Coordinates of C-alpha atoms in Angstrom, one line a residue:
M35 CA 0.3 0.0 0.0
G36 CA 1.6 3.4 -0.4
K37 CA 1.9 6.1 2.4
H38 CA 0.0 8.4 4.1
A39 CA 0.4 12.2 3.1
H40 CA 1.0 13.0 6.1
Q41 CA 4.1 10.6 6.2
M42 CA 5.5 11.8 2.6
I43 CA 5.8 15.6 4.0
P44 CA 9.1 16.2 5.5
S45 CA 9.7 17.5 9.1
T46 CA 9.7 21.1 9.2
D47 CA 12.4 20.7 11.5
F48 CA 14.7 19.6 8.6
V49 CA 12.7 21.8 5.7
R50 CA 13.9 25.1 8.4
G51 CA 17.4 23.9 7.9
I52 CA 17.0 23.2 4.6
F53 CA 15.8 27.5 3.9
L54 CA 18.6 28.4 7.1
F55 CA 21.6 26.8 5.5
D56 CA 20.4 28.5 2.1
A57 CA 19.7 31.7 3.6
M58 CA 23.3 32.1 5.1
A59 CA 25.3 30.4 2.2
T60 CA 23.5 33.4 -0.3
A61 CA 24.6 36.1 2.1
I62 CA 27.5 34.7 1.9
T63 CA 27.9 34.4 -1.3
A64 CA 26.4 37.9 -2.0
W65 CA 29.3 39.5 0.2
L66 CA 32.0 37.6 -1.2
L67 CA 30.4 39.1 -4.6
A68 CA 30.4 42.5 -2.4
C69 CA 34.1 42.4 -1.9
A70 CA 35.0 41.3 -5.0
G71 CA 33.6 44.3 -6.6
G72 CA 35.5 46.5 -4.2
H73 CA 32.5 48.2 -2.4
G74 CA 34.1 46.8 0.9
R75 CA 36.8 49.4 0.7
H76 CA 34.2 52.3 0.8
G77 CA 32.2 52.5 4.2
F78 CA 29.8 50.8 5.5
L79 CA 26.5 53.0 3.6
E80 CA 27.8 51.5 -0.1
A81 CA 28.7 48.0 1.5
G82 CA 25.5 47.5 2.9
L83 CA 24.0 48.6 -0.3
A84 CA 26.0 46.6 -2.3
W85 CA 25.4 43.1 -0.7
L86 CA 22.0 43.8 -0.3
W87 CA 21.9 43.9 -4.3
S88 CA 24.5 41.4 -4.4
F89 CA 21.6 39.8 -2.5
I90 CA 18.1 39.9 -4.3
A91 CA 20.0 39.9 -7.4
L92 CA 21.3 35.8 -6.2
V93 CA 17.5 35.1 -5.5
A94 CA 15.9 36.8 -8.5
G95 CA 18.3 34.7 -10.6
T96 CA 18.1 31.7 -8.8
G97 CA 14.9 31.6 -9.3
A98 CA 14.3 33.0 -12.8
L99 CA 16.7 29.5 -13.8
L100 CA 14.6 27.8 -11.6
G101 CA 11.3 28.7 -13.4
I102 CA 13.0 28.3 -16.6
I103 CA 14.3 24.6 -16.1
G104 CA 11.0 23.3 -14.2
G105 CA 12.4 23.7 -11.0
F106 CA 9.3 24.5 -9.8
G107 CA 7.4 22.2 -10.8
I108 CA 4.0 22.5 -13.1
T109 CA 2.1 23.8 -10.5
G110 CA 4.5 26.1 -9.1
M111 CA 4.7 28.6 -12.7
G112 CA 1.0 28.1 -12.2
Y113 CA 0.0 26.1 -15.0
S114 CA -2.7 23.6 -15.3
V115 CA -2.8 20.6 -17.6
D116 CA -5.8 21.1 -19.9
S117 CA -6.4 17.3 -21.8
G118 CA -3.7 16.0 -22.6
S119 CA -0.4 17.8 -22.9
H120 CA -2.1 21.1 -23.6
Y121 CA -1.2 24.1 -20.7
R122 CA -2.6 26.7 -19.9
L123 CA -1.9 29.5 -17.5
W124 CA -4.0 29.8 -14.1

């Protein structure tokens, strides 16, 4: 027999841990990008803004890439299946 729905859902601690790991890795990568661009030498405000824009760009770029390659799945993109292989947006 198949598994029940509550057995297939990962625990919230695991999902929270993955999210926090991803957020920390993205924040560190954004800081490295800001430092590589030379913004760390010009003061707190410029370095902070460079980090923020790098963080936003990394999150948006990853989301766009996952959307293009189908990483969110059909329902994650807002598509639904109509009679066979036809797709329509919502």
